[in-house]
């Protein structure tokens, strides 16, 4: 497959971004850390703050977290917590950005995250947005809107800046530009053969929550231009969609296995995937209401019922002409694990084969998953 210059640049963007954040902090800018797609970036940026994602995708900080948290909870929660509480006394180095945030903005989604955030408060100021979990009722929208208003006030207090409607509108337009660029990139993935691997696309999907919006737009623009010029080799590979838990930075285990065993990932129904850009925020409307409407629709498994997710999976499978779906969950992520049943039934009805993979961040099951992926690929071809 083609080696994209943009992807190489993205891989080396970490240090530049850290320097940028350090300079911003010296200049008095506040930086917040987030863990979840339900926290609207637009409000953070409109308050004049910056943000970085704190979701852990690395295995090495899990041992630190296990000194405080039970072992049998999701690795994403443990990895994130381990990175934050790592005081440097262990030999494991945390990424620098975990110590650079002035405030964490968390959200009440799954139980493990909620309870972890209660402990986090001891290490870093933590603001929690509450979420209604039956998203389709009018009461839920009103409640979420109130929560976002409270969050807006918290951001104003943190930064000392007023969040005006004009600033929100600007940030909504800016975030929509990024969403539209992702749409454009994904359009290219509808081709067969595809000009870009899933692993390459995942790099920018992961980094979009860490880099500045300006950098993300630049990278997306150059990546799209590069990908448009590629003439991929003519061989058809099984076209795979991944759906399920997020693949946070540092965690590329399952896509690595899929693409090293002959498959090609053409779409991801996940928070490191379509959920970040599929819906735009309505422009030129009451900005807070538009944000509440858009964000409450994110089809996370913490929502109940969450049938919208199944509908989206079927639509994507159709649009991207997928041969098979890999349903990927992290161990002890009960929401996605249980939701698998409904998704599996819907895919079966549509005649689309599905492989279920439940794993953690360790390397111990790579070979075993590889064998199952081999069998799945063979069936698809
Ligand atoms: S909107 S998917 S980013 S909550 S994998 S910690 S759900 S036990 S990450 Fe998520 Fe927001 Fe939902 Fe997206 Fe819990 Fe599951 Fe772990 Fe998870």
Short mmCIF file of C-alpha atoms in Angstrom, two decimals, residues 222-348:
data_model
loop_
_atom_site.label_atom_id
_atom_site.label_comp_id
_atom_site.label_asym_id
_atom_site.label_seq_id
_atom_site.Cartn_x
_atom_site.Cartn_y
_atom_site.Cartn_z
CA UNK A 222 -3.44 17.08 2.31
CA UNK A 223 -4.42 13.48 3.03
CA UNK A 224 -7.48 13.75 0.77
CA UNK A 225 -5.39 15.31 -2.01
CA UNK A 226 -2.83 12.52 -1.70
CA UNK A 227 -5.47 9.79 -1.60
CA UNK A 228 -7.29 11.20 -4.64
CA UNK A 229 -4.16 10.73 -6.70
CA UNK A 230 -3.56 7.11 -5.76
CA UNK A 231 -4.31 4.38 -8.22
CA UNK A 232 -4.60 1.35 -5.95
CA UNK A 233 -3.53 -2.09 -7.11
CA UNK A 234 -6.35 -4.02 -8.70
CA UNK A 235 -6.81 -6.81 -6.17
CA UNK A 236 -10.06 -7.03 -4.22
CA UNK A 237 -9.55 -7.63 -0.51
CA UNK A 238 -12.38 -8.46 1.90
CA UNK A 239 -13.92 -5.10 2.82
CA UNK A 240 -14.35 -4.88 6.57
CA UNK A 241 -16.25 -2.51 8.80
CA UNK A 242 -15.28 -2.34 12.49
CA UNK A 243 -17.97 -1.44 14.98
CA UNK A 244 -17.89 -1.12 18.75
CA UNK A 245 -15.59 0.38 21.38
CA UNK A 246 -13.25 3.25 20.58
CA UNK A 247 -9.68 2.53 19.49
CA UNK A 248 -7.90 5.18 21.51
CA UNK A 249 -4.42 6.42 20.62
CA UNK A 250 -1.91 3.61 21.17
CA UNK A 251 -4.50 0.90 20.56
CA UNK A 252 -4.47 -0.43 17.00
CA UNK A 253 -4.46 -4.09 17.91
CA UNK A 254 -7.55 -5.33 16.08
CA UNK A 255 -7.11 -3.25 12.88
CA UNK A 256 -3.46 -4.35 12.82
CA UNK A 257 -4.53 -7.97 12.88
CA UNK A 258 -7.27 -7.51 10.27
CA UNK A 259 -5.10 -5.69 7.77
CA UNK A 260 -2.08 -7.93 8.27
CA UNK A 261 -4.29 -10.96 7.53
CA UNK A 262 -5.56 -9.83 4.17
CA UNK A 263 -8.58 -7.66 5.00
CA UNK A 264 -9.01 -3.96 4.36
CA UNK A 265 -10.97 -1.75 6.73
CA UNK A 266 -13.27 0.60 4.85
CA UNK A 267 -15.33 2.09 7.69
CA UNK A 268 -15.45 2.29 11.49
CA UNK A 269 -18.76 2.70 13.29
CA UNK A 270 -17.19 3.90 16.50
CA UNK A 271 -16.11 7.02 18.37
CA UNK A 272 -12.80 6.66 16.55
CA UNK A 273 -14.79 6.62 13.35
CA UNK A 274 -18.06 7.82 11.94
CA UNK A 275 -19.60 8.97 15.23
CA UNK A 276 -17.30 11.98 15.28
CA UNK A 277 -18.51 13.38 11.97
CA UNK A 278 -21.61 11.68 10.60
CA UNK A 279 -24.04 14.32 11.88
CA UNK A 280 -23.26 18.01 11.43
CA UNK A 281 -24.41 20.65 13.93
CA UNK A 282 -27.12 22.89 12.49
CA UNK A 283 -25.71 26.30 11.67
CA UNK A 284 -27.48 29.65 12.08
CA UNK A 285 -29.82 28.27 14.76
CA UNK A 286 -29.74 28.80 18.52
CA UNK A 287 -26.22 27.39 18.95
CA UNK A 288 -26.68 25.75 22.35
CA UNK A 289 -29.87 24.00 21.26
CA UNK A 290 -28.22 22.93 18.00
CA UNK A 291 -25.31 21.46 19.95
CA UNK A 292 -27.62 19.65 22.37
CA UNK A 293 -29.62 18.20 19.46
CA UNK A 294 -26.57 16.95 17.65
CA UNK A 295 -24.61 15.55 20.57
CA UNK A 296 -27.48 13.72 22.22
CA UNK A 297 -27.82 11.64 19.04
CA UNK A 298 -24.38 10.00 19.42
CA UNK A 299 -25.24 6.31 19.38
CA UNK A 300 -23.17 5.19 22.36
CA UNK A 301 -24.12 1.94 24.05
CA UNK A 302 -24.74 3.84 27.29
CA UNK A 303 -27.97 5.02 25.65
CA UNK A 304 -31.08 2.91 25.96
CA UNK A 305 -32.57 1.93 23.66
CA UNK A 306 -29.82 2.51 21.14
CA UNK A 307 -31.45 1.22 17.95
CA UNK A 308 -30.12 4.19 16.02
CA UNK A 309 -26.72 2.53 16.16
CA UNK A 310 -27.97 -0.66 14.50
CA UNK A 311 -29.64 1.37 11.75
CA UNK A 312 -26.40 3.29 11.13
CA UNK A 313 -24.39 0.05 10.99
CA UNK A 314 -26.74 -1.34 8.33
CA UNK A 315 -26.60 1.90 6.32
CA UNK A 316 -22.81 2.04 6.47
CA UNK A 317 -22.48 -1.64 5.53
CA UNK A 318 -24.56 -0.87 2.48
CA UNK A 319 -22.88 2.44 1.55
CA UNK A 320 -19.36 1.04 1.90
CA UNK A 321 -20.23 -2.25 0.29
CA UNK A 322 -18.70 -4.24 3.14
CA UNK A 323 -18.10 -7.97 2.90
CA UNK A 324 -18.08 -8.46 6.65
CA UNK A 325 -18.30 -6.69 10.00
CA UNK A 326 -15.90 -7.09 12.90
CA UNK A 327 -17.71 -6.33 16.14
CA UNK A 328 -14.99 -5.23 18.50
CA UNK A 329 -15.41 -4.78 22.23
CA UNK A 330 -13.06 -4.26 25.08
CA UNK A 331 -13.21 -6.72 27.95
CA UNK A 332 -15.72 -5.77 30.63
CA UNK A 333 -17.40 -3.16 28.43
CA UNK A 334 -20.85 -4.46 29.21
CA UNK A 335 -22.74 -1.97 27.05
CA UNK A 336 -21.08 -2.88 23.75
CA UNK A 337 -20.80 -6.52 24.74
CA UNK A 338 -24.51 -6.90 25.34
CA UNK A 339 -25.53 -4.69 22.42
CA UNK A 340 -23.75 -7.17 20.17
CA UNK A 341 -26.82 -9.41 20.18
CA UNK A 342 -29.07 -6.87 18.51
CA UNK A 343 -26.44 -5.89 15.97
CA UNK A 344 -25.70 -9.53 15.18
CA UNK A 345 -29.38 -10.28 14.58
CA UNK A 346 -29.78 -7.27 12.28
CA UNK A 347 -26.66 -8.17 10.28
CA UNK A 348 -27.74 -11.77 10.00
#
